[in-house]
Amino acid sequence: MKLLRYGPAGQEKPGILAPDGTIRDLSKVVPDLSGKFLSPDSLKAIAQLDLNGLPVVEGNPRFGSCVVQPGKFLCIGLNYSDHAAESGMAVPAEPVLFMKAGSSISGPDDNIVIPRGSLKTDWEVELGVVIGTTAKYVSEEDALSHVAGYCLINDVSERAFQLEGTGQWVKGKSADTFGPTGPWLVTTDEVPDPQALDMWLEVDGHRYQDGNTRTMVFGVKFLISYLSRFMSLQPGDIISTGTPPGVGLGQKPPVYLRAGNKIRLGIGGLGEQNQLVVADPGEKS
C-alpha cells in the first residue's frame, strides 16, 4: 500500500493511493497516520478495505509528510563509504547517530527555506524507515518485523551550522523545512528488499546523486537492531538511513543551494519529491 496525507499544512487528512491512480480518503477509517495507527493490525485492516467504496479526492491536493508527529526523527551519518570520502571523513566503525527536530518535517513538495545567515545549504536523498511496532534490544533477524514501511526523505543540511564552529550536527539539520518526507509511506509488502533501491537527486535538471541502498555501510536490519540497544524505537519513529555520494559539499568546488533552485529526487518504488528553494522572508538580499 501507498499511504499518504493530503491537504493544507496543518489540516492534512489520511489517504491511500488506489491502483487506478486516484487518491482515496481514509479519514473515516483512521484519524491520521500517526504511530498508533501504523500497527500490523491497523495496516491489515486498511489493506482489506474495498477502495472503490472510499471517497475519491478530487484535483491535485498538496501532500503533507506521510507520517505525522514522529516521536523521534533519527538519522545516520556517513552511511555510504563514498559519501564519507567526498566529505573528507573516515568510514565510521559504527553508525553515526544524530537527530533532526520534528519541526523540520515538511511535505514532499513544499518549498525549502534557506535559513537566515546560511551560505551552505545542501541536499541529501535518503531512504526513510518508519517503525510500526516497538523495538527494544531486537536482533537483526527480527528487525524488519518492526517496520511499518518506507519513505523518501531529503535530509536538507546547512554545512556551516553542522560542521563549523562547535560542529553541532543537530543544529545544521533541523531548520524548518529541512525534512521533506513522503509522498507516500510504502508498506513492507511492496518493498521486499530495502537494500536494493535506486535513489537519485537533481538540482535544476543536473543529476548530482545516483546511487543504490545496497552500498550502505550499515544496512536497515543492522541499524534497527543497533539503535534499539540505546533507546526503544516506537511506532511512528522515522530512521533516515544516510545518503550516497553527490552532495553539494562533495563537489569541486562545493555547490550549495540558492533561492530559485529546483530540486527533484526519488527512490525506486517510493515516489518523487519536487521542491523550490526560497530565501527566508526576513533575510536581507
mmCIF file of C-alpha atoms in Angstrom:
data_model
loop_
_atom_site.group_PDB
_atom_site.id
_atom_site.type_symbol
_atom_site.label_atom_id
_atom_site.label_comp_id
_atom_site.label_asym_id
_atom_site.label_seq_id
_atom_site.Cartn_x
_atom_site.Cartn_y
_atom_site.Cartn_z
ATOM 1 C CA MET A 1 0.000 0.000 0.000
ATOM 2 C CA LYS A 2 0.957 3.602 -0.532
ATOM 3 C CA LEU A 3 -0.407 5.639 2.360
ATOM 4 C CA LEU A 4 -0.303 9.428 2.348
ATOM 5 C CA ARG A 5 -1.531 12.616 3.954
ATOM 6 C CA TYR A 6 -3.081 15.364 1.856
ATOM 7 C CA GLY A 7 -4.438 18.855 2.305
ATOM 8 C CA PRO A 8 -3.289 22.268 3.533
ATOM 9 C CA ALA A 9 -0.427 22.367 6.030
ATOM 10 C CA GLY A 10 -1.737 21.588 9.482
ATOM 11 C CA GLN A 11 -5.054 20.297 8.126
ATOM 12 C CA GLU A 12 -3.916 17.101 6.387
ATOM 13 C CA LYS A 13 -6.148 14.064 6.125
ATOM 14 C CA PRO A 14 -5.043 10.444 5.701
ATOM 15 C CA GLY A 15 -5.381 8.847 2.282
ATOM 16 C CA ILE A 16 -4.296 5.944 0.145
ATOM 17 C CA LEU A 17 -3.155 5.750 -3.463
ATOM 18 C CA ALA A 18 -5.523 3.381 -5.269
ATOM 19 C CA PRO A 19 -4.397 1.065 -8.087
ATOM 20 C CA ASP A 20 -6.217 3.279 -10.598
ATOM 21 C CA GLY A 21 -4.044 6.229 -9.588
ATOM 22 C CA THR A 22 -6.726 8.077 -7.649
ATOM 23 C CA ILE A 23 -6.307 9.205 -4.053
ATOM 24 C CA ARG A 24 -8.944 7.781 -1.696
ATOM 25 C CA ASP A 25 -9.804 9.426 1.593
ATOM 26 C CA LEU A 26 -9.154 7.355 4.743
ATOM 27 C CA SER A 27 -10.321 9.865 7.344
ATOM 28 C CA LYS A 28 -13.368 7.764 8.280
ATOM 29 C CA VAL A 29 -11.131 4.729 8.762
ATOM 30 C CA VAL A 30 -8.198 6.231 10.706
ATOM 31 C CA PRO A 31 -7.908 9.774 12.104
ATOM 32 C CA ASP A 32 -4.341 10.191 10.850
ATOM 33 C CA LEU A 33 -1.148 8.302 10.009
ATOM 34 C CA SER A 34 0.365 8.553 13.464
ATOM 35 C CA GLY A 35 2.251 5.833 15.291
ATOM 36 C CA LYS A 36 -0.705 4.086 16.915
ATOM 37 C CA PHE A 37 -2.350 3.617 13.526
ATOM 38 C CA LEU A 38 0.733 2.046 11.917
ATOM 39 C CA SER A 39 0.492 -1.247 13.803
ATOM 40 C CA PRO A 40 0.243 -4.520 11.861
ATOM 41 C CA ASP A 41 -3.432 -4.860 12.803
ATOM 42 C CA SER A 42 -4.234 -1.345 11.636
ATOM 43 C CA LEU A 43 -2.354 -1.763 8.361
ATOM 44 C CA LYS A 44 -4.033 -5.139 7.797
ATOM 45 C CA ALA A 45 -7.466 -3.550 8.284
ATOM 46 C CA ILE A 46 -6.649 -0.849 5.737
ATOM 47 C CA ALA A 47 -5.346 -3.441 3.278
ATOM 48 C CA GLN A 48 -8.645 -5.313 3.449
ATOM 49 C CA LEU A 49 -10.738 -2.256 2.542
ATOM 50 C CA ASP A 50 -12.660 -2.048 -0.709
ATOM 51 C CA LEU A 51 -11.028 1.094 -2.057
ATOM 52 C CA ASN A 52 -13.846 1.569 -4.546
ATOM 53 C CA GLY A 53 -16.069 2.332 -1.594
ATOM 54 C CA LEU A 54 -13.873 5.162 -0.329
ATOM 55 C CA PRO A 55 -14.340 8.791 -1.423
ATOM 56 C CA VAL A 56 -12.149 9.984 -4.291
ATOM 57 C CA VAL A 57 -10.036 13.041 -3.522
ATOM 58 C CA GLU A 58 -10.565 15.444 -6.401
ATOM 59 C CA GLY A 59 -7.947 17.650 -8.014
ATOM 60 C CA ASN A 60 -4.254 17.724 -7.181
ATOM 61 C CA PRO A 61 -4.014 18.302 -3.442
ATOM 62 C CA ARG A 62 -0.851 19.164 -1.592
ATOM 63 C CA PHE A 63 0.829 16.210 0.097
ATOM 64 C CA GLY A 64 1.964 16.536 3.686
ATOM 65 C CA SER A 65 4.546 14.377 5.386
ATOM 66 C CA CYS A 66 3.389 10.761 5.133
ATOM 67 C CA VAL A 67 3.792 10.338 8.920
ATOM 68 C CA VAL A 68 2.524 12.839 11.465
ATOM 69 C CA GLN A 69 4.423 13.851 14.604
ATOM 70 C CA PRO A 70 7.002 11.081 14.922
ATOM 71 C CA GLY A 71 8.328 10.765 18.447
ATOM 72 C CA LYS A 72 11.861 10.510 17.081
ATOM 73 C CA PHE A 73 13.432 11.554 13.777
ATOM 74 C CA LEU A 74 16.687 9.574 13.890
ATOM 75 C CA CYS A 75 19.369 9.973 11.237
ATOM 76 C CA ILE A 76 22.502 8.071 10.297
ATOM 77 C CA GLY A 77 25.532 9.991 9.081
ATOM 78 C CA LEU A 78 28.266 8.850 6.701
ATOM 79 C CA ASN A 79 26.484 5.583 5.924
ATOM 80 C CA TYR A 80 27.811 5.300 2.367
ATOM 81 C CA SER A 81 31.582 4.905 2.145
ATOM 82 C CA ASP A 82 31.904 7.024 -0.993
ATOM 83 C CA HIS A 83 29.891 9.822 0.635
ATOM 84 C CA ALA A 84 32.208 9.699 3.663
ATOM 85 C CA ALA A 85 35.159 10.030 1.293
ATOM 86 C CA GLU A 86 33.710 13.055 -0.525
ATOM 87 C CA SER A 87 33.040 14.667 2.862
ATOM 88 C CA GLY A 88 36.670 14.151 3.871
ATOM 89 C CA MET A 89 35.698 11.868 6.755
ATOM 90 C CA ALA A 90 36.609 8.296 7.634
ATOM 91 C CA VAL A 91 34.096 5.475 7.243
ATOM 92 C CA PRO A 92 32.743 5.057 10.786
ATOM 93 C CA ALA A 93 33.338 1.866 12.735
ATOM 94 C CA GLU A 94 29.766 2.016 13.983
ATOM 95 C CA PRO A 95 26.760 4.121 12.934
ATOM 96 C CA VAL A 96 26.963 7.882 13.422
ATOM 97 C CA LEU A 97 23.680 8.908 15.035
ATOM 98 C CA PHE A 98 22.060 12.323 15.176
ATOM 99 C CA MET A 99 18.513 13.657 15.255
ATOM 100 C CA LYS A 100 16.572 16.204 13.271
ATOM 101 C CA ALA A 101 13.992 18.320 15.072
ATOM 102 C CA GLY A 102 10.432 17.200 14.457
ATOM 103 C CA SER A 103 9.653 20.763 13.412
ATOM 104 C CA SER A 104 11.922 20.313 10.379
ATOM 105 C CA ILE A 105 9.453 17.889 8.789
ATOM 106 C CA SER A 106 7.556 19.201 5.774
ATOM 107 C CA GLY A 107 5.609 17.936 2.802
ATOM 108 C CA PRO A 108 7.483 16.346 -0.105
ATOM 109 C CA ASP A 109 6.822 19.222 -2.483
ATOM 110 C CA ASP A 110 6.833 22.117 -0.026
ATOM 111 C CA ASN A 111 9.353 24.910 -0.506
ATOM 112 C CA ILE A 112 12.739 24.568 1.167
ATOM 113 C CA VAL A 113 13.541 27.776 3.044
ATOM 114 C CA ILE A 114 17.207 28.740 3.332
ATOM 115 C CA PRO A 115 17.805 29.833 6.934
ATOM 116 C CA ARG A 116 18.929 33.356 7.725
ATOM 117 C CA GLY A 117 22.699 33.622 7.525
ATOM 118 C CA SER A 118 23.074 30.390 5.576
ATOM 119 C CA LEU A 119 25.629 30.131 2.787
ATOM 120 C CA LYS A 120 25.975 26.340 2.684
ATOM 121 C CA THR A 121 22.535 24.727 2.481
ATOM 122 C CA ASP A 122 22.891 21.261 0.944
ATOM 123 C CA TRP A 123 20.802 18.312 -0.220
ATOM 124 C CA GLU A 124 20.757 14.566 0.661
ATOM 125 C CA VAL A 125 18.419 11.940 -0.807
ATOM 126 C CA GLU A 126 17.773 9.242 1.802
ATOM 127 C CA LEU A 127 15.708 6.135 2.491
ATOM 128 C CA GLY A 128 13.394 6.593 5.460
ATOM 129 C CA VAL A 129 12.328 3.647 7.634
ATOM 130 C CA VAL A 130 9.101 4.046 9.626
ATOM 131 C CA ILE A 131 8.681 1.922 12.737
ATOM 132 C CA GLY A 132 5.362 0.107 13.216
ATOM 133 C CA THR A 133 5.842 -1.802 16.477
ATOM 134 C CA THR A 134 8.043 -1.126 19.494
ATOM 135 C CA ALA A 135 11.596 -2.391 19.055
ATOM 136 C CA LYS A 136 13.915 -2.782 22.043
ATOM 137 C CA TYR A 137 17.022 -4.972 22.061
ATOM 138 C CA VAL A 138 15.901 -6.663 18.850
ATOM 139 C CA SER A 139 18.077 -8.953 16.753
ATOM 140 C CA GLU A 140 18.984 -8.247 13.154
ATOM 141 C CA GLU A 141 16.952 -11.302 12.164
ATOM 142 C CA ASP A 142 13.833 -9.851 13.777
ATOM 143 C CA ALA A 143 14.467 -6.209 12.916
ATOM 144 C CA LEU A 144 12.375 -5.834 9.767
ATOM 145 C CA SER A 145 9.296 -7.255 11.510
ATOM 146 C CA HIS A 146 9.116 -3.938 13.385
ATOM 147 C CA VAL A 147 8.909 -1.839 10.211
ATOM 148 C CA ALA A 148 5.601 -0.366 9.042
ATOM 149 C CA GLY A 149 7.009 0.896 5.765
ATOM 150 C CA TYR A 150 9.492 3.059 3.902
ATOM 151 C CA CYS A 151 9.530 6.580 2.519
ATOM 152 C CA LEU A 152 11.627 9.114 0.660
ATOM 153 C CA ILE A 153 13.431 11.838 2.639
ATOM 154 C CA ASN A 154 15.509 14.844 1.659
ATOM 155 C CA ASP A 155 17.852 15.359 4.619
ATOM 156 C CA VAL A 156 18.490 19.040 3.912
ATOM 157 C CA SER A 157 21.600 20.255 5.742
ATOM 158 C CA GLU A 158 23.330 23.559 6.476
ATOM 159 C CA ARG A 159 27.011 22.606 6.381
ATOM 160 C CA ALA A 160 28.415 25.642 8.182
ATOM 161 C CA PHE A 161 25.942 25.207 11.039
ATOM 162 C CA GLN A 162 26.679 21.459 11.059
ATOM 163 C CA LEU A 163 30.464 21.292 10.754
ATOM 164 C CA GLU A 164 31.987 24.666 11.572
ATOM 165 C CA GLY A 165 32.238 26.425 14.923
ATOM 166 C CA THR A 166 31.052 23.982 17.570
ATOM 167 C CA GLY A 167 30.169 21.415 14.902
ATOM 168 C CA GLN A 168 26.666 20.592 16.089
ATOM 169 C CA TRP A 169 25.075 18.255 13.543
ATOM 170 C CA VAL A 170 21.589 18.697 15.001
ATOM 171 C CA LYS A 171 21.560 22.474 14.513
ATOM 172 C CA GLY A 172 22.742 22.054 10.915
ATOM 173 C CA LYS A 173 19.946 19.599 10.162
ATOM 174 C CA SER A 174 16.917 20.993 11.962
ATOM 175 C CA ALA A 175 15.801 24.224 10.320
ATOM 176 C CA ASP A 176 12.138 24.457 9.381
ATOM 177 C CA THR A 177 11.507 22.704 6.014
ATOM 178 C CA PHE A 178 14.754 20.683 6.282
ATOM 179 C CA GLY A 179 12.899 17.349 6.442
ATOM 180 C CA PRO A 180 10.694 16.807 3.358
ATOM 181 C CA THR A 181 9.129 13.369 3.895
ATOM 182 C CA GLY A 182 6.968 11.350 1.512
ATOM 183 C CA PRO A 183 4.971 11.473 -0.712
ATOM 184 C CA TRP A 184 3.962 8.028 0.458
ATOM 185 C CA LEU A 185 4.520 5.594 3.255
ATOM 186 C CA VAL A 186 5.023 2.399 1.250
ATOM 187 C CA THR A 187 4.243 -0.705 3.299
ATOM 188 C CA THR A 188 6.768 -3.508 3.558
ATOM 189 C CA ASP A 189 4.885 -5.889 1.258
ATOM 190 C CA GLU A 190 5.822 -3.579 -1.632
ATOM 191 C CA VAL A 191 9.487 -3.326 -0.593
ATOM 192 C CA PRO A 192 10.781 -6.909 -0.336
ATOM 193 C CA ASP A 193 14.415 -5.776 -0.063
ATOM 194 C CA PRO A 194 15.233 -2.301 1.305
ATOM 195 C CA GLN A 195 18.866 -2.881 0.243
ATOM 196 C CA ALA A 196 18.036 -2.920 -3.475
ATOM 197 C CA LEU A 197 16.549 0.527 -4.123
ATOM 198 C CA ASP A 198 17.833 3.000 -6.708
ATOM 199 C CA MET A 199 17.987 6.599 -5.478
ATOM 200 C CA TRP A 200 18.787 9.896 -7.195
ATOM 201 C CA LEU A 201 18.646 13.666 -6.829
ATOM 202 C CA GLU A 202 18.781 16.536 -9.321
ATOM 203 C CA VAL A 203 19.161 20.299 -8.895
ATOM 204 C CA ASP A 204 17.935 22.409 -11.824
ATOM 205 C CA GLY A 205 17.941 19.302 -14.006
ATOM 206 C CA HIS A 206 21.539 18.301 -13.217
ATOM 207 C CA ARG A 207 21.828 14.886 -11.596
ATOM 208 C CA TYR A 208 24.171 15.088 -8.630
ATOM 209 C CA GLN A 209 23.258 11.903 -6.774
ATOM 210 C CA ASP A 210 22.742 8.495 -8.394
ATOM 211 C CA GLY A 211 23.093 5.556 -6.010
ATOM 212 C CA ASN A 212 21.555 2.424 -4.563
ATOM 213 C CA THR A 213 20.818 1.366 -0.993
ATOM 214 C CA ARG A 214 22.895 -1.792 -1.484
ATOM 215 C CA THR A 215 26.039 0.297 -0.909
ATOM 216 C CA MET A 216 25.104 1.293 2.648
ATOM 217 C CA VAL A 217 27.853 0.669 5.177
ATOM 218 C CA PHE A 218 25.244 -0.419 7.724
ATOM 219 C CA GLY A 219 22.036 -1.916 6.335
ATOM 220 C CA VAL A 220 18.499 -1.371 7.581
ATOM 221 C CA LYS A 221 18.400 -4.577 9.662
ATOM 222 C CA PHE A 222 21.599 -3.684 11.453
ATOM 223 C CA LEU A 223 20.536 -0.076 12.053
ATOM 224 C CA ILE A 224 17.253 -1.056 13.694
ATOM 225 C CA SER A 225 18.972 -3.629 15.902
ATOM 226 C CA TYR A 226 21.789 -1.207 16.760
ATOM 227 C CA LEU A 227 19.528 1.720 17.620
ATOM 228 C CA SER A 228 17.240 -0.473 19.714
ATOM 229 C CA ARG A 229 20.176 -1.135 22.057
ATOM 230 C CA PHE A 230 20.254 2.519 23.116
ATOM 231 C CA MET A 231 16.587 3.506 23.041
ATOM 232 C CA SER A 232 13.263 1.890 22.331
ATOM 233 C CA LEU A 233 12.025 2.538 18.812
ATOM 234 C CA GLN A 234 8.360 3.461 18.946
ATOM 235 C CA PRO A 235 5.570 3.264 16.353
ATOM 236 C CA GLY A 236 5.805 6.261 14.046
ATOM 237 C CA ASP A 237 9.511 6.880 14.663
ATOM 238 C CA ILE A 238 11.485 7.622 11.488
ATOM 239 C CA ILE A 239 15.034 6.494 10.737
ATOM 240 C CA SER A 240 16.729 8.321 7.866
ATOM 241 C CA THR A 241 19.475 5.959 6.776
ATOM 242 C CA GLY A 242 22.116 8.113 5.089
ATOM 243 C CA THR A 243 22.901 9.428 1.629
ATOM 244 C CA PRO A 244 25.009 8.256 -1.328
ATOM 245 C CA PRO A 245 27.712 10.498 -2.841
ATOM 246 C CA GLY A 246 26.941 13.609 -4.843
ATOM 247 C CA VAL A 247 26.023 16.147 -2.176
ATOM 248 C CA GLY A 248 26.920 19.790 -2.699
ATOM 249 C CA LEU A 249 29.686 19.649 -0.092
ATOM 250 C CA GLY A 250 31.461 16.997 -2.151
ATOM 251 C CA GLN A 251 31.564 18.934 -5.424
ATOM 252 C CA LYS A 252 34.817 20.520 -6.520
ATOM 253 C CA PRO A 253 34.343 23.338 -5.819
ATOM 254 C CA PRO A 254 31.375 22.853 -3.456
ATOM 255 C CA VAL A 255 27.926 23.771 -4.766
ATOM 256 C CA TYR A 256 25.214 24.946 -2.410
ATOM 257 C CA LEU A 257 21.551 25.760 -2.785
ATOM 258 C CA ARG A 258 20.353 29.233 -3.667
ATOM 259 C CA ALA A 259 16.900 30.770 -3.885
ATOM 260 C CA GLY A 260 15.290 29.763 -7.176
ATOM 261 C CA ASN A 261 16.893 26.315 -7.399
ATOM 262 C CA LYS A 262 14.540 23.437 -8.144
ATOM 263 C CA ILE A 263 15.238 20.068 -6.544
ATOM 264 C CA ARG A 264 13.867 16.766 -7.789
ATOM 265 C CA LEU A 265 14.619 13.447 -6.096
ATOM 266 C CA GLY A 266 13.307 9.929 -5.918
ATOM 267 C CA ILE A 267 13.744 6.339 -4.783
ATOM 268 C CA GLY A 268 12.514 3.408 -6.841
ATOM 269 C CA GLY A 269 9.002 2.449 -5.755
ATOM 270 C CA LEU A 270 8.811 5.188 -3.110
ATOM 271 C CA GLY A 271 7.872 8.141 -5.311
ATOM 272 C CA GLU A 272 9.420 11.522 -6.057
ATOM 273 C CA GLN A 273 9.738 14.921 -4.438
ATOM 274 C CA ASN A 274 9.931 18.340 -6.098
ATOM 275 C CA GLN A 275 11.000 21.392 -4.129
ATOM 276 C CA LEU A 276 11.590 25.058 -4.880
ATOM 277 C CA VAL A 277 14.314 26.692 -2.813
ATOM 278 C CA VAL A 278 13.365 30.097 -1.387
ATOM 279 C CA ALA A 279 15.023 32.634 0.876
ATOM 280 C CA ASP A 280 13.799 33.207 4.400
ATOM 281 C CA PRO A 281 11.360 36.136 4.131
ATOM 282 C CA GLY A 282 13.364 38.038 6.735
ATOM 283 C CA GLU A 283 16.704 37.571 5.004
ATOM 284 C CA LYS A 284 18.252 40.739 3.569
ATOM 285 C CA SER A 285 19.183 40.490 -0.092
#
